[in-house]
Amino acid sequence: MLVSLGMAAAFDTLNHKLLLQRAQDLFGFTGQANLWLASYLSDRSSFVSMGQAKSSTITHSTGVPQGSVLGPLLFSIFTTPIGSLISSLGILYHQYADDTQLYTSLNMGNGHSTLQLTTCAEAVTRWHLENGLLLNPSKSEALITGSRHQVQSFDTTTSLCIAGSTVPFVSNIRLLGVTVDNHLSFDQHVSDVVRTCNYHIRSLRHIRPLIDRETAINLACSIVASRLDYCNSVLYGVSETNIAKLQRMQNNLARVVCKSPYNTNVTELLCELHWLPVRHRITYKVATITYRTRNCRQPSYLLDSLVSYQPARTLRSSSSNLLIVPNRVKTVTASRAFRVAAPTIWNNLPDFVKVADSFNVFKRRLKCHLFDAAF
């Protein structure tokens, strides 16, 4: 079960004094650095303008600038204590700025886990109130994930009650731009990506005769390919149908950029543009995450999923930088988890790619390897 907690006017209500105090106590912001941060937050004002009319100017005593680079970081600093609170109640969580997700595994024959999650959500709600923030129940949702039998056996007609408000169960939740569904199939997410990208491809097709090839490539990569690559590591192991949908969309984009008819061999176009096919782009993303996790040792929850292969005696494979692939995977969905996908992809990479001494060198060698494999 996953509960996504939504907030009301989150960035506008941060207490400046409390934020500066936490930046100092928890992250060591002292002296001039703390003064810079105080200067950045103080004396900010705003007004509303419509046509020739203009409202009076109001000085803000709370909040951080929305749309700024520092906004999400400062919000994360302010809400850092929530992590310790959630962990103390035995619930797992992920948090980015004002997006907080609580999740736990359920015993279908025991409602204790549901009660534990509800208790945690109420504690988080209480913490927000004590710190001048407010959770918005209308933005909060709950999701049950699992096999089809598990999901069907759970009574989703009921609702969770958190802080006196009803949180409904839904079939999918959108988290940071990714649509997560009951069965982790990502069917809806793929459909959303394809629909959005096709909209921009049609727009690019209209203006393609008016722009040069280099500009068309830049537009295609910045507007369409960026959406194709966003969080595509979660698509490892998805159905062939979903991969085919995404590949058709990329093929259409290549034809528009190259001004080629529909019956053109798209493999030659992708090779000419030096674009990796969708399946290899997913492999590329998982491999780069694995490299950075192994070398930077962060994030810890991913690092814990990677176990280096250490044979009992010296073998030729001892120096191959291999990872252990879990051999007790009960379901297809479990085989797509990072702890399985990462070592599977990593172990299949050639040694000259794995031993790269920097991230940029690794990316360059990895793309060349995947390009050769694709074409």
mmCIF file of C-alpha atoms in Angstrom:
data_model
loop_
_atom_site.group_PDB
_atom_site.id
_atom_site.type_symbol
_atom_site.label_atom_id
_atom_site.label_comp_id
_atom_site.label_asym_id
_atom_site.label_seq_id
_atom_site.Cartn_x
_atom_site.Cartn_y
_atom_site.Cartn_z
ATOM 1 C CA MET A 1 0.000 0.000 0.000
ATOM 2 C CA LEU A 2 1.217 3.465 -0.933
ATOM 3 C CA VAL A 3 -0.241 6.743 0.351
ATOM 4 C CA SER A 4 0.641 9.941 -1.489
ATOM 5 C CA LEU A 5 0.232 13.010 0.706
ATOM 6 C CA GLY A 6 -0.609 16.301 -0.972
ATOM 7 C CA MET A 7 0.025 19.709 0.565
ATOM 8 C CA ALA A 8 -1.770 23.044 0.434
ATOM 9 C CA ALA A 9 0.291 26.121 -0.548
ATOM 10 C CA ALA A 10 3.423 24.308 0.605
ATOM 11 C CA PHE A 11 6.114 26.687 -0.667
ATOM 12 C CA ASP A 12 4.251 29.799 0.516
ATOM 13 C CA THR A 13 4.016 28.939 4.208
ATOM 14 C CA LEU A 14 7.558 28.083 5.345
ATOM 15 C CA ASN A 15 8.592 29.888 8.507
ATOM 16 C CA HIS A 16 11.851 31.729 7.732
ATOM 17 C CA LYS A 17 13.198 31.706 11.278
ATOM 18 C CA LEU A 18 12.566 27.976 11.683
ATOM 19 C CA LEU A 19 14.071 27.259 8.251
ATOM 20 C CA LEU A 20 17.278 29.165 9.069
ATOM 21 C CA GLN A 21 17.522 27.409 12.427
ATOM 22 C CA ARG A 22 17.213 23.960 10.810
ATOM 23 C CA ALA A 23 19.719 24.874 8.111
ATOM 24 C CA GLN A 24 22.167 25.725 10.888
ATOM 25 C CA ASP A 25 21.454 22.833 13.259
ATOM 26 C CA LEU A 26 21.035 20.028 10.723
ATOM 27 C CA PHE A 27 23.242 21.097 7.811
ATOM 28 C CA GLY A 28 25.860 23.418 9.312
ATOM 29 C CA PHE A 29 24.821 26.711 7.686
ATOM 30 C CA THR A 30 26.656 29.230 9.878
ATOM 31 C CA GLY A 31 28.222 32.663 9.605
ATOM 32 C CA GLN A 32 28.159 34.290 6.183
ATOM 33 C CA ALA A 33 26.363 31.357 4.538
ATOM 34 C CA ASN A 34 23.468 31.722 6.973
ATOM 35 C CA LEU A 35 23.363 35.481 6.361
ATOM 36 C CA TRP A 36 23.232 34.937 2.605
ATOM 37 C CA LEU A 37 20.322 32.552 3.043
ATOM 38 C CA ALA A 38 18.532 35.019 5.338
ATOM 39 C CA SER A 39 19.070 37.807 2.796
ATOM 40 C CA TYR A 40 17.689 35.607 0.013
ATOM 41 C CA LEU A 41 14.498 34.921 1.965
ATOM 42 C CA SER A 42 13.821 38.349 3.488
ATOM 43 C CA ASP A 43 12.237 41.485 2.025
ATOM 44 C CA ARG A 44 10.416 39.719 -0.800
ATOM 45 C CA SER A 45 7.208 41.309 -2.033
ATOM 46 C CA SER A 46 4.561 40.746 -4.669
ATOM 47 C CA PHE A 47 1.534 42.371 -6.290
ATOM 48 C CA VAL A 48 -1.176 41.441 -8.771
ATOM 49 C CA SER A 49 -1.422 43.282 -12.090
ATOM 50 C CA MET A 50 -4.293 43.006 -14.584
ATOM 51 C CA GLY A 51 -4.361 45.382 -17.518
ATOM 52 C CA GLN A 52 -3.877 48.891 -16.145
ATOM 53 C CA ALA A 53 -4.931 47.900 -12.626
ATOM 54 C CA LYS A 54 -2.389 47.007 -9.972
ATOM 55 C CA SER A 55 -2.867 45.854 -6.407
ATOM 56 C CA SER A 56 -0.948 47.123 -3.421
ATOM 57 C CA THR A 57 2.443 45.527 -2.741
ATOM 58 C CA ILE A 58 2.626 42.973 0.076
ATOM 59 C CA THR A 59 5.841 41.940 1.822
ATOM 60 C CA HIS A 60 6.105 38.195 2.481
ATOM 61 C CA SER A 61 7.204 37.031 5.903
ATOM 62 C CA THR A 62 6.973 33.331 5.036
ATOM 63 C CA GLY A 63 7.608 31.037 2.088
ATOM 64 C CA VAL A 64 10.304 30.440 -0.517
ATOM 65 C CA PRO A 65 10.210 31.570 -4.174
ATOM 66 C CA GLN A 66 8.399 29.043 -6.345
ATOM 67 C CA GLY A 67 10.098 28.112 -9.597
ATOM 68 C CA SER A 68 13.506 28.921 -8.154
ATOM 69 C CA VAL A 69 16.468 26.555 -8.032
ATOM 70 C CA LEU A 70 16.678 26.852 -4.252
ATOM 71 C CA GLY A 71 12.936 26.412 -3.625
ATOM 72 C CA PRO A 72 12.766 22.574 -3.501
ATOM 73 C CA LEU A 73 16.127 22.381 -1.680
ATOM 74 C CA LEU A 74 15.056 24.799 1.050
ATOM 75 C CA PHE A 75 11.737 23.015 1.421
ATOM 76 C CA SER A 76 13.599 19.710 1.822
ATOM 77 C CA ILE A 77 15.801 21.264 4.513
ATOM 78 C CA PHE A 78 12.717 22.473 6.376
ATOM 79 C CA THR A 79 10.973 19.080 6.263
ATOM 80 C CA THR A 80 14.048 16.937 7.039
ATOM 81 C CA PRO A 81 12.778 15.901 10.522
ATOM 82 C CA ILE A 82 9.822 14.130 8.885
ATOM 83 C CA GLY A 83 12.148 11.335 7.774
ATOM 84 C CA SER A 84 13.101 10.428 11.335
ATOM 85 C CA LEU A 85 9.459 10.572 12.412
ATOM 86 C CA ILE A 86 8.291 8.216 9.657
ATOM 87 C CA SER A 87 11.162 5.773 10.206
ATOM 88 C CA SER A 88 10.468 5.632 13.949
ATOM 89 C CA LEU A 89 6.967 4.351 13.148
ATOM 90 C CA GLY A 90 8.252 1.499 10.983
ATOM 91 C CA ILE A 91 7.019 2.871 7.632
ATOM 92 C CA LEU A 92 9.050 3.304 4.444
ATOM 93 C CA TYR A 93 8.908 6.592 2.579
ATOM 94 C CA HIS A 94 10.163 8.643 -0.349
ATOM 95 C CA GLN A 95 10.206 12.401 -0.291
ATOM 96 C CA TYR A 96 11.021 15.138 -2.754
ATOM 97 C CA ALA A 97 10.197 18.705 -1.703
ATOM 98 C CA ASP A 98 6.434 18.764 -1.035
ATOM 99 C CA ASP A 99 5.809 15.270 -2.467
ATOM 100 C CA THR A 100 5.735 12.640 0.282
ATOM 101 C CA GLN A 101 4.849 8.983 -0.229
ATOM 102 C CA LEU A 102 4.407 6.481 2.593
ATOM 103 C CA TYR A 103 4.396 2.795 1.731
ATOM 104 C CA THR A 104 4.473 -0.590 3.398
ATOM 105 C CA SER A 105 3.808 -4.224 2.599
ATOM 106 C CA LEU A 106 0.472 -5.678 3.691
ATOM 107 C CA ASN A 107 -0.480 -9.035 5.110
ATOM 108 C CA MET A 108 -3.787 -9.656 3.341
ATOM 109 C CA GLY A 109 -5.106 -11.565 6.349
ATOM 110 C CA ASN A 110 -4.193 -8.903 8.879
ATOM 111 C CA GLY A 111 -5.230 -5.265 9.022
ATOM 112 C CA HIS A 112 -2.387 -4.290 11.376
ATOM 113 C CA SER A 113 -0.216 -2.903 8.558
ATOM 114 C CA THR A 114 -3.044 -0.645 7.402
ATOM 115 C CA LEU A 115 -3.467 0.677 10.926
ATOM 116 C CA GLN A 116 0.264 1.287 11.191
ATOM 117 C CA LEU A 117 0.264 3.269 7.947
ATOM 118 C CA THR A 118 -2.752 5.312 9.040
ATOM 119 C CA THR A 119 -1.092 6.078 12.365
ATOM 120 C CA CYS A 120 2.046 7.248 10.542
ATOM 121 C CA ALA A 121 0.046 9.465 8.185
ATOM 122 C CA GLU A 122 -1.735 11.081 11.137
ATOM 123 C CA ALA A 123 1.618 11.694 12.859
ATOM 124 C CA VAL A 124 2.953 13.346 9.694
ATOM 125 C CA THR A 125 -0.205 15.471 9.483
ATOM 126 C CA ARG A 126 0.242 16.560 13.091
ATOM 127 C CA TRP A 127 3.915 17.454 12.437
ATOM 128 C CA HIS A 128 2.905 19.653 9.510
ATOM 129 C CA LEU A 129 0.339 21.498 11.631
ATOM 130 C CA GLU A 130 2.872 22.087 14.391
ATOM 131 C CA ASN A 131 5.279 23.550 11.831
ATOM 132 C CA GLY A 132 2.866 25.877 10.061
ATOM 133 C CA LEU A 133 2.110 23.595 7.107
ATOM 134 C CA LEU A 134 -1.116 21.921 6.031
ATOM 135 C CA LEU A 135 -1.795 18.658 4.233
ATOM 136 C CA ASN A 136 -4.552 18.788 1.639
ATOM 137 C CA PRO A 137 -6.759 15.666 1.822
ATOM 138 C CA SER A 138 -8.213 16.373 -1.623
ATOM 139 C CA LYS A 139 -4.704 15.932 -3.082
ATOM 140 C CA SER A 140 -3.949 12.777 -1.093
ATOM 141 C CA GLU A 141 -4.499 9.325 -2.604
ATOM 142 C CA ALA A 142 -3.904 5.665 -1.733
ATOM 143 C CA LEU A 143 -2.819 2.868 -4.054
ATOM 144 C CA ILE A 144 -2.703 -0.913 -3.641
ATOM 145 C CA THR A 145 -0.087 -2.659 -5.790
ATOM 146 C CA GLY A 146 0.506 -6.368 -6.260
ATOM 147 C CA SER A 147 -0.515 -9.287 -8.418
ATOM 148 C CA ARG A 148 -3.959 -9.245 -9.990
ATOM 149 C CA HIS A 149 -5.230 -11.751 -7.429
ATOM 150 C CA GLN A 150 -3.861 -9.708 -4.511
ATOM 151 C CA VAL A 151 -5.329 -6.444 -5.791
ATOM 152 C CA GLN A 152 -8.734 -8.027 -6.478
ATOM 153 C CA SER A 153 -8.872 -9.590 -3.014
ATOM 154 C CA PHE A 154 -8.323 -6.228 -1.314
ATOM 155 C CA ASP A 155 -11.488 -4.244 -0.625
ATOM 156 C CA THR A 156 -10.757 -0.929 -2.357
ATOM 157 C CA THR A 157 -14.343 0.255 -1.913
ATOM 158 C CA THR A 158 -13.320 1.314 1.561
ATOM 159 C CA SER A 159 -11.251 4.420 2.179
ATOM 160 C CA LEU A 160 -8.485 5.420 4.530
ATOM 161 C CA CYS A 161 -9.317 8.007 7.144
ATOM 162 C CA ILE A 162 -6.412 10.360 7.807
ATOM 163 C CA ALA A 163 -6.734 13.368 10.109
ATOM 164 C CA GLY A 164 -10.517 13.182 9.878
ATOM 165 C CA SER A 165 -10.561 13.190 6.069
ATOM 166 C CA THR A 166 -11.243 10.374 3.628
ATOM 167 C CA VAL A 167 -8.416 9.338 1.302
ATOM 168 C CA PRO A 168 -9.760 7.241 -1.598
ATOM 169 C CA PHE A 169 -8.112 4.231 -3.217
ATOM 170 C CA VAL A 170 -7.290 4.840 -6.886
ATOM 171 C CA SER A 171 -6.138 2.637 -9.768
ATOM 172 C CA ASN A 172 -3.065 4.777 -10.480
ATOM 173 C CA ILE A 173 -1.138 7.655 -8.944
ATOM 174 C CA ARG A 174 1.020 10.226 -10.691
ATOM 175 C CA LEU A 175 4.284 10.716 -8.804
ATOM 176 C CA LEU A 176 6.808 13.266 -10.061
ATOM 177 C CA GLY A 177 5.571 12.855 -13.621
ATOM 178 C CA VAL A 178 5.385 9.029 -13.558
ATOM 179 C CA THR A 179 2.021 7.250 -13.465
ATOM 180 C CA VAL A 180 2.202 4.219 -11.160
ATOM 181 C CA ASP A 181 -0.633 1.703 -11.545
ATOM 182 C CA ASN A 182 -1.937 -1.219 -9.459
ATOM 183 C CA HIS A 183 0.175 -3.874 -11.177
ATOM 184 C CA LEU A 184 3.285 -1.772 -11.927
ATOM 185 C CA SER A 185 2.738 -2.425 -15.628
ATOM 186 C CA PHE A 186 3.163 1.296 -16.444
ATOM 187 C CA ASP A 187 0.629 0.915 -19.266
ATOM 188 C CA GLN A 188 -0.993 4.250 -18.422
ATOM 189 C CA HIS A 189 2.383 5.961 -18.073
ATOM 190 C CA VAL A 190 3.475 4.782 -21.515
ATOM 191 C CA SER A 191 0.178 5.917 -23.037
ATOM 192 C CA ASP A 192 0.597 9.353 -21.431
ATOM 193 C CA VAL A 193 4.162 9.696 -22.739
ATOM 194 C CA VAL A 194 3.163 8.637 -26.255
ATOM 195 C CA ARG A 195 0.188 10.999 -26.320
ATOM 196 C CA THR A 196 2.266 13.981 -25.164
ATOM 197 C CA CYS A 197 5.140 13.232 -27.538
ATOM 198 C CA ASN A 198 2.847 12.739 -30.528
ATOM 199 C CA TYR A 199 1.336 16.163 -29.857
ATOM 200 C CA HIS A 200 4.783 17.769 -30.088
ATOM 201 C CA ILE A 201 5.759 15.650 -33.106
ATOM 202 C CA ARG A 202 2.709 16.963 -34.980
ATOM 203 C CA SER A 203 3.699 20.510 -34.081
ATOM 204 C CA LEU A 204 7.267 19.885 -35.239
ATOM 205 C CA ARG A 205 5.979 18.429 -38.515
ATOM 206 C CA HIS A 206 4.117 21.698 -39.227
ATOM 207 C CA ILE A 207 7.213 23.870 -38.869
ATOM 208 C CA ARG A 208 9.804 21.403 -40.197
ATOM 209 C CA PRO A 209 9.939 22.939 -43.708
ATOM 210 C CA LEU A 210 10.794 26.314 -42.134
ATOM 211 C CA ILE A 211 13.783 25.252 -40.023
ATOM 212 C CA ASP A 212 17.142 23.648 -40.777
ATOM 213 C CA ARG A 213 18.109 20.110 -39.810
ATOM 214 C CA GLU A 214 20.256 21.072 -36.813
ATOM 215 C CA THR A 215 17.451 23.135 -35.301
ATOM 216 C CA ALA A 216 14.991 20.285 -35.890
ATOM 217 C CA ILE A 217 17.298 17.848 -34.082
ATOM 218 C CA ASN A 218 17.686 20.228 -31.146
ATOM 219 C CA LEU A 219 13.918 20.665 -30.868
ATOM 220 C CA ALA A 220 13.323 16.924 -31.144
ATOM 221 C CA CYS A 221 15.834 16.129 -28.398
ATOM 222 C CA SER A 222 14.785 18.897 -26.018
ATOM 223 C CA ILE A 223 11.004 18.586 -26.356
ATOM 224 C CA VAL A 224 10.334 14.959 -27.292
ATOM 225 C CA ALA A 225 13.389 12.820 -26.471
ATOM 226 C CA SER A 226 13.597 14.370 -23.001
ATOM 227 C CA ARG A 227 10.110 13.003 -22.270
ATOM 228 C CA LEU A 228 11.033 9.643 -23.748
ATOM 229 C CA ASP A 229 14.053 9.383 -21.437
ATOM 230 C CA TYR A 230 12.480 10.796 -18.287
ATOM 231 C CA CYS A 231 12.418 8.087 -15.584
ATOM 232 C CA ASN A 232 12.606 5.419 -18.307
ATOM 233 C CA SER A 233 14.552 3.133 -15.950
ATOM 234 C CA VAL A 234 11.182 2.078 -14.460
ATOM 235 C CA LEU A 235 10.281 0.646 -17.883
ATOM 236 C CA TYR A 236 12.854 -2.146 -17.656
ATOM 237 C CA GLY A 237 11.053 -5.412 -18.348
ATOM 238 C CA VAL A 238 7.696 -3.895 -19.324
ATOM 239 C CA SER A 239 5.592 -5.604 -21.961
ATOM 240 C CA GLU A 240 6.642 -5.747 -25.612
ATOM 241 C CA THR A 241 3.467 -3.821 -26.431
ATOM 242 C CA ASN A 242 4.614 -0.832 -24.409
ATOM 243 C CA ILE A 243 8.115 -0.940 -25.889
ATOM 244 C CA ALA A 244 6.596 -1.078 -29.382
ATOM 245 C CA LYS A 245 4.402 1.979 -28.654
ATOM 246 C CA LEU A 246 7.397 4.018 -27.581
ATOM 247 C CA GLN A 247 9.511 2.791 -30.493
ATOM 248 C CA ARG A 248 6.844 3.756 -33.038
ATOM 249 C CA MET A 249 6.760 7.211 -31.524
ATOM 250 C CA GLN A 250 10.550 7.548 -31.784
ATOM 251 C CA ASN A 251 10.435 6.272 -35.375
ATOM 252 C CA ASN A 252 7.860 8.940 -36.286
ATOM 253 C CA LEU A 253 10.065 11.586 -34.704
ATOM 254 C CA ALA A 254 13.089 10.449 -36.726
ATOM 255 C CA ARG A 255 11.081 10.593 -39.975
ATOM 256 C CA VAL A 256 9.896 14.127 -39.200
ATOM 257 C CA VAL A 257 13.400 15.358 -38.381
ATOM 258 C CA CYS A 258 14.873 13.796 -41.525
ATOM 259 C CA LYS A 259 11.854 14.784 -43.676
ATOM 260 C CA SER A 260 11.518 11.170 -44.805
ATOM 261 C CA PRO A 261 8.387 9.400 -46.073
ATOM 262 C CA TYR A 262 6.607 6.889 -43.865
ATOM 263 C CA ASN A 263 7.972 3.850 -45.733
ATOM 264 C CA THR A 264 11.618 4.841 -45.127
ATOM 265 C CA ASN A 265 13.793 2.302 -43.309
ATOM 266 C CA VAL A 266 13.809 3.868 -39.859
ATOM 267 C CA THR A 267 16.843 1.876 -38.688
ATOM 268 C CA GLU A 268 19.020 3.846 -41.097
ATOM 269 C CA LEU A 269 17.505 7.114 -39.849
ATOM 270 C CA LEU A 270 18.145 6.293 -36.184
ATOM 271 C CA CYS A 271 21.705 5.289 -37.022
ATOM 272 C CA GLU A 272 22.213 8.498 -38.997
ATOM 273 C CA LEU A 273 20.879 10.598 -36.098
ATOM 274 C CA HIS A 274 22.894 8.510 -33.613
ATOM 275 C CA TRP A 275 19.763 7.832 -31.561
ATOM 276 C CA LEU A 276 19.618 4.655 -29.522
ATOM 277 C CA PRO A 277 16.377 2.643 -29.870
ATOM 278 C CA VAL A 278 14.006 2.705 -26.891
ATOM 279 C CA ARG A 279 15.074 -0.626 -25.407
ATOM 280 C CA HIS A 280 18.738 0.384 -25.440
ATOM 281 C CA ARG A 281 17.909 3.786 -23.962
ATOM 282 C CA ILE A 282 16.351 1.994 -20.980
ATOM 283 C CA THR A 283 19.461 -0.168 -20.637
ATOM 284 C CA TYR A 284 21.614 2.963 -20.839
ATOM 285 C CA LYS A 285 19.682 4.638 -18.013
ATOM 286 C CA VAL A 286 19.833 1.633 -15.665
ATOM 287 C CA ALA A 287 23.556 1.164 -16.356
ATOM 288 C CA THR A 288 24.384 4.819 -15.641
ATOM 289 C CA ILE A 289 22.396 4.729 -12.395
ATOM 290 C CA THR A 290 24.284 1.572 -11.412
ATOM 291 C CA TYR A 291 27.667 3.160 -12.146
ATOM 292 C CA ARG A 292 26.906 6.271 -10.128
ATOM 293 C CA THR A 293 25.476 4.239 -7.254
ATOM 294 C CA ARG A 294 28.571 2.023 -7.094
ATOM 295 C CA ASN A 295 31.056 4.883 -7.344
ATOM 296 C CA CYS A 296 29.298 7.674 -5.443
ATOM 297 C CA ARG A 297 27.752 5.312 -2.870
ATOM 298 C CA GLN A 298 24.435 7.156 -3.080
ATOM 299 C CA PRO A 299 21.508 6.864 -2.713
ATOM 300 C CA SER A 300 21.865 4.359 0.100
ATOM 301 C CA TYR A 301 18.582 2.547 -0.644
ATOM 302 C CA LEU A 302 19.922 1.673 -4.111
ATOM 303 C CA LEU A 303 23.423 0.901 -2.870
ATOM 304 C CA ASP A 304 21.985 -1.679 -0.484
ATOM 305 C CA SER A 305 20.506 -3.483 -3.512
ATOM 306 C CA LEU A 306 23.922 -3.988 -5.145
ATOM 307 C CA VAL A 307 26.149 -6.791 -3.856
ATOM 308 C CA SER A 308 29.596 -7.311 -5.407
ATOM 309 C CA TYR A 309 30.489 -10.826 -6.490
ATOM 310 C CA GLN A 310 33.217 -12.285 -4.264
ATOM 311 C CA PRO A 311 34.103 -15.908 -5.151
ATOM 312 C CA ALA A 312 35.311 -18.227 -2.413
ATOM 313 C CA ARG A 313 38.645 -18.637 -4.236
ATOM 314 C CA THR A 314 40.539 -16.644 -6.819
ATOM 315 C CA LEU A 315 38.958 -17.040 -10.241
ATOM 316 C CA ARG A 316 39.198 -15.249 -13.544
ATOM 317 C CA SER A 317 35.859 -13.586 -12.746
ATOM 318 C CA SER A 318 37.282 -12.082 -9.532
ATOM 319 C CA SER A 319 38.510 -9.028 -11.420
ATOM 320 C CA SER A 320 35.454 -8.620 -13.659
ATOM 321 C CA ASN A 321 33.592 -6.197 -11.349
ATOM 322 C CA LEU A 322 30.537 -8.434 -11.326
ATOM 323 C CA LEU A 323 27.425 -8.053 -9.189
ATOM 324 C CA ILE A 324 25.361 -10.828 -7.657
ATOM 325 C CA VAL A 325 22.027 -11.426 -9.394
ATOM 326 C CA PRO A 326 19.343 -12.639 -6.946
ATOM 327 C CA ASN A 327 18.321 -16.170 -7.915
ATOM 328 C CA ARG A 328 15.125 -16.396 -5.886
ATOM 329 C CA VAL A 329 12.766 -14.156 -7.802
ATOM 330 C CA LYS A 330 9.202 -15.409 -7.547
ATOM 331 C CA THR A 331 7.326 -13.140 -9.979
ATOM 332 C CA VAL A 332 7.874 -11.361 -13.278
ATOM 333 C CA THR A 333 7.301 -8.022 -11.566
ATOM 334 C CA ALA A 334 9.985 -8.806 -8.994
ATOM 335 C CA SER A 335 12.447 -9.581 -11.804
ATOM 336 C CA ARG A 336 12.123 -5.954 -12.938
ATOM 337 C CA ALA A 337 13.266 -4.558 -9.588
ATOM 338 C CA PHE A 338 16.501 -2.564 -9.495
ATOM 339 C CA ARG A 339 18.243 -5.216 -7.396
ATOM 340 C CA VAL A 340 17.717 -7.669 -10.287
ATOM 341 C CA ALA A 341 17.834 -5.353 -13.318
ATOM 342 C CA ALA A 342 21.005 -3.511 -12.299
ATOM 343 C CA PRO A 343 23.299 -6.557 -11.820
ATOM 344 C CA THR A 344 21.808 -8.284 -14.879
ATOM 345 C CA ILE A 345 22.621 -5.330 -17.142
ATOM 346 C CA TRP A 346 25.935 -4.566 -15.427
ATOM 347 C CA ASN A 347 27.289 -8.111 -15.729
ATOM 348 C CA ASN A 348 26.550 -8.135 -19.471
ATOM 349 C CA LEU A 349 28.617 -5.012 -20.120
ATOM 350 C CA PRO A 350 32.157 -5.494 -21.514
ATOM 351 C CA ASP A 351 35.017 -4.912 -19.091
ATOM 352 C CA PHE A 352 36.336 -1.816 -20.886
ATOM 353 C CA VAL A 353 33.010 -0.097 -20.146
ATOM 354 C CA LYS A 354 32.774 -1.127 -16.482
ATOM 355 C CA VAL A 355 36.315 -0.039 -15.601
ATOM 356 C CA ALA A 356 35.871 3.543 -16.879
ATOM 357 C CA ASP A 357 37.599 5.928 -14.445
ATOM 358 C CA SER A 358 35.013 8.722 -14.743
ATOM 359 C CA PHE A 359 31.294 9.043 -15.342
ATOM 360 C CA ASN A 360 31.743 10.919 -18.630
ATOM 361 C CA VAL A 361 34.091 8.228 -19.963
ATOM 362 C CA PHE A 362 31.653 5.540 -18.824
ATOM 363 C CA LYS A 363 28.730 7.192 -20.640
ATOM 364 C CA ARG A 364 30.762 7.581 -23.816
ATOM 365 C CA ARG A 365 31.914 3.958 -23.845
ATOM 366 C CA LEU A 366 28.470 2.688 -22.866
ATOM 367 C CA LYS A 367 26.736 4.517 -25.685
ATOM 368 C CA CYS A 368 29.275 3.254 -28.218
ATOM 369 C CA HIS A 369 28.758 -0.303 -26.963
ATOM 370 C CA LEU A 370 24.963 -0.055 -27.118
ATOM 371 C CA PHE A 371 25.111 1.652 -30.505
ATOM 372 C CA ASP A 372 27.139 -1.240 -31.904
ATOM 373 C CA ALA A 373 24.704 -3.709 -30.368
ATOM 374 C CA ALA A 374 21.695 -1.886 -31.844
ATOM 375 C CA PHE A 375 23.024 -1.269 -35.359
#
